[in-house]
Amino acid sequence: MLRDDATDTGCGWKLIRTRAFRDLPFFASMHRFLPALIKRAGWDVREELVNDRERLAGVSKYGFLGRLGAGVFDLIGMFWLTRRGGYGIPAEWNDPRAN
């Protein structure tokens, strides 16, 4: 939906260059959309396979319906943010995103 080509944006393992992270707009639920935000800022996103383990004990404290409203509201905001474009890259910069 956000054209970020990410297969699992909910995975907790994320490595982001400091320079790339500083290019992102800050908002409270940005962790849900990091691949889309990184691409919007002009950086590349690469995925690596990680060994996800299923929960052995306890239950999640987040239910589907309890988070649905916040997630849909944030998704609408992300649609607006990604459709209005990314940041420009000055030609005189030696920036890896300009290649």
Short mmCIF file of N, CA and C in Angstrom, two decimals:
data_model
loop_
_atom_site.label_atom_id
_atom_site.label_comp_id
_atom_site.label_asym_id
_atom_site.label_seq_id
_atom_site.Cartn_x
_atom_site.Cartn_y
_atom_site.Cartn_z
N MET A 1 0.81 -1.20 0.00
CA MET A 1 0.00 0.00 0.00
C MET A 1 0.86 1.27 0.00
N LEU A 2 2.00 1.22 0.68
CA LEU A 2 2.85 2.40 0.78
C LEU A 2 4.01 2.38 -0.21
N ARG A 3 4.05 1.35 -1.05
CA ARG A 3 5.12 1.21 -2.06
C ARG A 3 6.51 1.16 -1.44
N ASP A 4 6.63 0.54 -0.27
CA ASP A 4 7.94 0.44 0.36
C ASP A 4 8.62 -0.90 0.07
N ASP A 5 7.91 -1.83 -0.58
CA ASP A 5 8.42 -3.14 -0.96
C ASP A 5 8.91 -3.97 0.23
N ALA A 6 8.51 -3.63 1.43
CA ALA A 6 8.92 -4.37 2.61
C ALA A 6 7.97 -5.54 2.83
N THR A 7 8.52 -6.70 3.18
CA THR A 7 7.68 -7.87 3.41
C THR A 7 7.21 -7.97 4.85
N ASP A 8 7.95 -7.38 5.80
CA ASP A 8 7.57 -7.48 7.21
C ASP A 8 7.96 -6.21 7.94
N THR A 9 7.12 -5.20 7.89
CA THR A 9 7.45 -3.94 8.57
C THR A 9 7.28 -4.07 10.08
N GLY A 10 6.61 -5.11 10.54
CA GLY A 10 6.39 -5.30 11.97
C GLY A 10 7.55 -5.97 12.68
N CYS A 11 8.55 -6.44 11.96
CA CYS A 11 9.70 -7.07 12.58
C CYS A 11 10.45 -6.05 13.42
N GLY A 12 10.85 -6.44 14.60
CA GLY A 12 11.53 -5.53 15.51
C GLY A 12 12.98 -5.26 15.18
N TRP A 13 13.60 -6.06 14.34
CA TRP A 13 15.01 -5.87 13.98
C TRP A 13 15.11 -4.89 12.83
N LYS A 14 15.66 -3.74 13.13
CA LYS A 14 15.87 -2.73 12.09
C LYS A 14 17.22 -2.05 12.32
N LEU A 15 18.01 -2.00 11.29
CA LEU A 15 19.28 -1.26 11.33
C LEU A 15 19.14 -0.10 10.37
N ILE A 16 19.37 1.08 10.88
CA ILE A 16 19.19 2.29 10.08
C ILE A 16 20.41 3.18 10.28
N ARG A 17 20.97 3.65 9.19
CA ARG A 17 22.08 4.59 9.29
C ARG A 17 21.62 5.85 10.02
N THR A 18 22.48 6.40 10.84
CA THR A 18 22.14 7.59 11.61
C THR A 18 21.74 8.73 10.69
N ARG A 19 22.49 8.93 9.62
CA ARG A 19 22.16 10.01 8.68
C ARG A 19 20.78 9.80 8.08
N ALA A 20 20.43 8.56 7.77
CA ALA A 20 19.11 8.28 7.19
C ALA A 20 18.02 8.56 8.21
N PHE A 21 18.24 8.14 9.45
CA PHE A 21 17.23 8.34 10.49
C PHE A 21 16.99 9.83 10.74
N ARG A 22 18.04 10.61 10.67
CA ARG A 22 17.90 12.05 10.90
C ARG A 22 17.14 12.74 9.78
N ASP A 23 17.04 12.09 8.63
CA ASP A 23 16.28 12.65 7.50
C ASP A 23 14.78 12.43 7.64
N LEU A 24 14.36 11.65 8.63
CA LEU A 24 12.95 11.28 8.74
C LEU A 24 12.15 12.32 9.50
N PRO A 25 10.89 12.50 9.11
CA PRO A 25 10.01 13.35 9.91
C PRO A 25 9.63 12.58 11.18
N PHE A 26 9.61 13.25 12.30
CA PHE A 26 9.29 12.56 13.56
C PHE A 26 7.80 12.66 13.85
N PHE A 27 7.21 11.53 14.20
CA PHE A 27 5.86 11.49 14.75
C PHE A 27 5.75 10.25 15.62
N ALA A 28 4.76 10.21 16.48
CA ALA A 28 4.69 9.22 17.55
C ALA A 28 4.69 7.77 17.09
N SER A 29 4.05 7.46 15.98
CA SER A 29 3.95 6.06 15.55
C SER A 29 4.81 5.74 14.35
N MET A 30 5.88 6.47 14.18
CA MET A 30 6.72 6.30 13.00
C MET A 30 7.36 4.91 12.91
N HIS A 31 7.49 4.21 14.04
CA HIS A 31 8.11 2.89 14.04
C HIS A 31 7.34 1.90 13.15
N ARG A 32 6.08 2.14 12.94
CA ARG A 32 5.27 1.24 12.11
C ARG A 32 5.60 1.37 10.62
N PHE A 33 6.19 2.48 10.24
CA PHE A 33 6.35 2.79 8.83
C PHE A 33 7.80 3.10 8.44
N LEU A 34 8.76 2.59 9.17
CA LEU A 34 10.15 2.96 8.90
C LEU A 34 10.61 2.66 7.47
N PRO A 35 10.32 1.50 6.88
CA PRO A 35 10.77 1.30 5.49
C PRO A 35 10.21 2.34 4.52
N ALA A 36 8.94 2.67 4.64
CA ALA A 36 8.34 3.68 3.75
C ALA A 36 8.95 5.05 3.99
N LEU A 37 9.22 5.40 5.24
CA LEU A 37 9.81 6.69 5.54
C LEU A 37 11.25 6.78 5.04
N ILE A 38 11.99 5.69 5.18
CA ILE A 38 13.38 5.66 4.70
C ILE A 38 13.41 5.84 3.19
N LYS A 39 12.53 5.13 2.47
CA LYS A 39 12.48 5.28 1.01
C LYS A 39 12.05 6.68 0.62
N ARG A 40 11.10 7.25 1.35
CA ARG A 40 10.64 8.61 1.06
C ARG A 40 11.77 9.61 1.19
N ALA A 41 12.68 9.37 2.13
CA ALA A 41 13.81 10.28 2.34
C ALA A 41 14.92 10.06 1.31
N GLY A 42 14.74 9.07 0.43
CA GLY A 42 15.72 8.88 -0.64
C GLY A 42 16.74 7.79 -0.39
N TRP A 43 16.64 7.07 0.68
CA TRP A 43 17.58 6.01 1.00
C TRP A 43 17.05 4.67 0.48
N ASP A 44 17.94 3.71 0.36
CA ASP A 44 17.56 2.36 -0.07
C ASP A 44 17.18 1.53 1.14
N VAL A 45 16.29 0.58 0.93
CA VAL A 45 15.88 -0.36 1.98
C VAL A 45 16.31 -1.74 1.54
N ARG A 46 16.97 -2.45 2.44
CA ARG A 46 17.40 -3.81 2.16
C ARG A 46 16.89 -4.71 3.27
N GLU A 47 16.40 -5.87 2.91
CA GLU A 47 15.88 -6.82 3.90
C GLU A 47 16.80 -8.03 4.00
N GLU A 48 16.93 -8.51 5.19
CA GLU A 48 17.68 -9.74 5.46
C GLU A 48 16.76 -10.69 6.23
N LEU A 49 16.88 -11.95 5.96
CA LEU A 49 16.08 -12.95 6.66
C LEU A 49 16.54 -13.06 8.11
N VAL A 50 15.61 -13.01 9.05
CA VAL A 50 15.93 -13.18 10.46
C VAL A 50 15.16 -14.39 10.99
N ASN A 51 15.66 -14.95 12.05
CA ASN A 51 15.04 -16.13 12.64
C ASN A 51 14.00 -15.68 13.67
N ASP A 52 12.77 -15.51 13.21
CA ASP A 52 11.68 -15.16 14.12
C ASP A 52 11.28 -16.39 14.91
N ARG A 53 11.16 -16.22 16.20
CA ARG A 53 10.76 -17.34 17.06
C ARG A 53 9.35 -17.08 17.57
N GLU A 54 8.58 -18.14 17.66
CA GLU A 54 7.24 -17.97 18.19
C GLU A 54 7.29 -17.80 19.70
N ARG A 55 6.27 -17.19 20.25
CA ARG A 55 6.19 -16.92 21.68
C ARG A 55 6.08 -18.25 22.44
N LEU A 56 6.92 -18.43 23.43
CA LEU A 56 6.90 -19.67 24.22
C LEU A 56 6.02 -19.55 25.45
N ALA A 57 5.86 -18.34 25.95
CA ALA A 57 5.08 -18.16 27.17
C ALA A 57 4.38 -16.81 27.13
N GLY A 58 3.30 -16.70 27.85
CA GLY A 58 2.58 -15.44 27.95
C GLY A 58 1.75 -15.15 26.72
N VAL A 59 1.10 -14.01 26.75
CA VAL A 59 0.26 -13.58 25.63
C VAL A 59 0.58 -12.14 25.30
N SER A 60 0.32 -11.76 24.08
CA SER A 60 0.53 -10.39 23.65
C SER A 60 -0.41 -9.45 24.39
N LYS A 61 0.07 -8.29 24.71
CA LYS A 61 -0.77 -7.29 25.38
C LYS A 61 -1.45 -6.38 24.36
N TYR A 62 -1.23 -6.63 23.07
CA TYR A 62 -1.84 -5.84 22.02
C TYR A 62 -2.81 -6.71 21.24
N GLY A 63 -4.07 -6.38 21.30
CA GLY A 63 -5.07 -7.10 20.53
C GLY A 63 -5.27 -6.45 19.18
N PHE A 64 -5.84 -7.19 18.26
CA PHE A 64 -6.05 -6.68 16.91
C PHE A 64 -7.00 -5.49 16.90
N LEU A 65 -8.13 -5.64 17.52
CA LEU A 65 -9.13 -4.57 17.50
C LEU A 65 -8.70 -3.34 18.30
N GLY A 66 -7.94 -3.57 19.36
CA GLY A 66 -7.49 -2.45 20.18
C GLY A 66 -6.53 -1.53 19.46
N ARG A 67 -5.76 -2.06 18.51
CA ARG A 67 -4.77 -1.26 17.78
C ARG A 67 -5.23 -0.88 16.39
N LEU A 68 -6.34 -1.43 15.94
CA LEU A 68 -6.80 -1.20 14.58
C LEU A 68 -7.07 0.28 14.31
N GLY A 69 -7.76 0.95 15.21
CA GLY A 69 -8.09 2.35 15.01
C GLY A 69 -6.86 3.23 14.86
N ALA A 70 -5.90 3.05 15.76
CA ALA A 70 -4.68 3.85 15.69
C ALA A 70 -3.90 3.54 14.42
N GLY A 71 -3.85 2.27 14.04
CA GLY A 71 -3.11 1.87 12.84
C GLY A 71 -3.72 2.44 11.57
N VAL A 72 -5.04 2.43 11.47
CA VAL A 72 -5.71 2.96 10.28
C VAL A 72 -5.52 4.47 10.21
N PHE A 73 -5.63 5.15 11.31
CA PHE A 73 -5.42 6.60 11.34
C PHE A 73 -3.99 6.94 10.92
N ASP A 74 -3.01 6.20 11.44
CA ASP A 74 -1.62 6.43 11.06
C ASP A 74 -1.37 6.10 9.60
N LEU A 75 -2.03 5.07 9.08
CA LEU A 75 -1.88 4.69 7.68
C LEU A 75 -2.40 5.80 6.75
N ILE A 76 -3.49 6.41 7.11
CA ILE A 76 -4.02 7.52 6.31
C ILE A 76 -3.02 8.67 6.31
N GLY A 77 -2.42 8.95 7.45
CA GLY A 77 -1.39 9.99 7.53
C GLY A 77 -0.18 9.65 6.69
N MET A 78 0.21 8.37 6.66
CA MET A 78 1.35 7.95 5.84
C MET A 78 1.04 8.05 4.36
N PHE A 79 -0.18 7.73 3.95
CA PHE A 79 -0.58 7.91 2.55
C PHE A 79 -0.35 9.36 2.15
N TRP A 80 -0.82 10.26 2.97
CA TRP A 80 -0.67 11.68 2.67
C TRP A 80 0.81 12.07 2.61
N LEU A 81 1.60 11.60 3.58
CA LEU A 81 3.01 11.97 3.67
C LEU A 81 3.80 11.43 2.49
N THR A 82 3.58 10.16 2.13
CA THR A 82 4.37 9.57 1.04
C THR A 82 3.93 10.11 -0.32
N ARG A 83 2.68 10.48 -0.48
CA ARG A 83 2.21 10.98 -1.77
C ARG A 83 2.66 12.41 -2.04
N ARG A 84 2.98 13.14 -1.00
CA ARG A 84 3.40 14.53 -1.23
C ARG A 84 4.88 14.63 -1.57
N GLY A 85 5.58 13.50 -1.61
CA GLY A 85 6.96 13.49 -2.09
C GLY A 85 7.99 13.47 -0.99
N GLY A 86 9.21 13.30 -1.43
CA GLY A 86 10.33 13.21 -0.48
C GLY A 86 11.12 14.50 -0.45
N TYR A 87 12.26 14.41 0.13
CA TYR A 87 13.14 15.56 0.25
C TYR A 87 14.01 15.65 -0.99
N GLY A 88 14.34 16.87 -1.38
CA GLY A 88 15.26 17.07 -2.49
C GLY A 88 16.69 16.81 -2.06
N ILE A 89 17.54 16.44 -3.01
CA ILE A 89 18.95 16.20 -2.72
C ILE A 89 19.76 17.23 -3.51
N PRO A 90 20.44 18.16 -2.82
CA PRO A 90 21.22 19.17 -3.52
C PRO A 90 22.31 18.52 -4.38
N ALA A 91 22.50 19.03 -5.58
CA ALA A 91 23.45 18.45 -6.53
C ALA A 91 24.88 18.57 -6.05
N GLU A 92 25.21 19.58 -5.26
CA GLU A 92 26.60 19.77 -4.84
C GLU A 92 27.01 18.86 -3.68
N TRP A 93 26.05 18.17 -3.08
CA TRP A 93 26.35 17.26 -1.99
C TRP A 93 27.02 15.99 -2.50
N ASN A 94 27.87 15.41 -1.71
CA ASN A 94 28.42 14.08 -2.00
C ASN A 94 27.57 13.10 -1.20
N ASP A 95 26.36 12.90 -1.66
CA ASP A 95 25.38 12.10 -0.93
C ASP A 95 25.17 10.77 -1.65
N PRO A 96 25.23 9.64 -0.93
CA PRO A 96 25.04 8.33 -1.59
C PRO A 96 23.66 8.15 -2.19
N ARG A 97 22.69 8.93 -1.75
CA ARG A 97 21.34 8.81 -2.30
C ARG A 97 21.24 9.41 -3.69
N ALA A 98 22.16 10.28 -4.06
CA ALA A 98 22.10 10.98 -5.33
C ALA A 98 22.51 10.09 -6.50
N ASN A 99 23.07 8.92 -6.23
CA ASN A 99 23.54 8.02 -7.31
C ASN A 99 22.44 7.24 -7.91
#
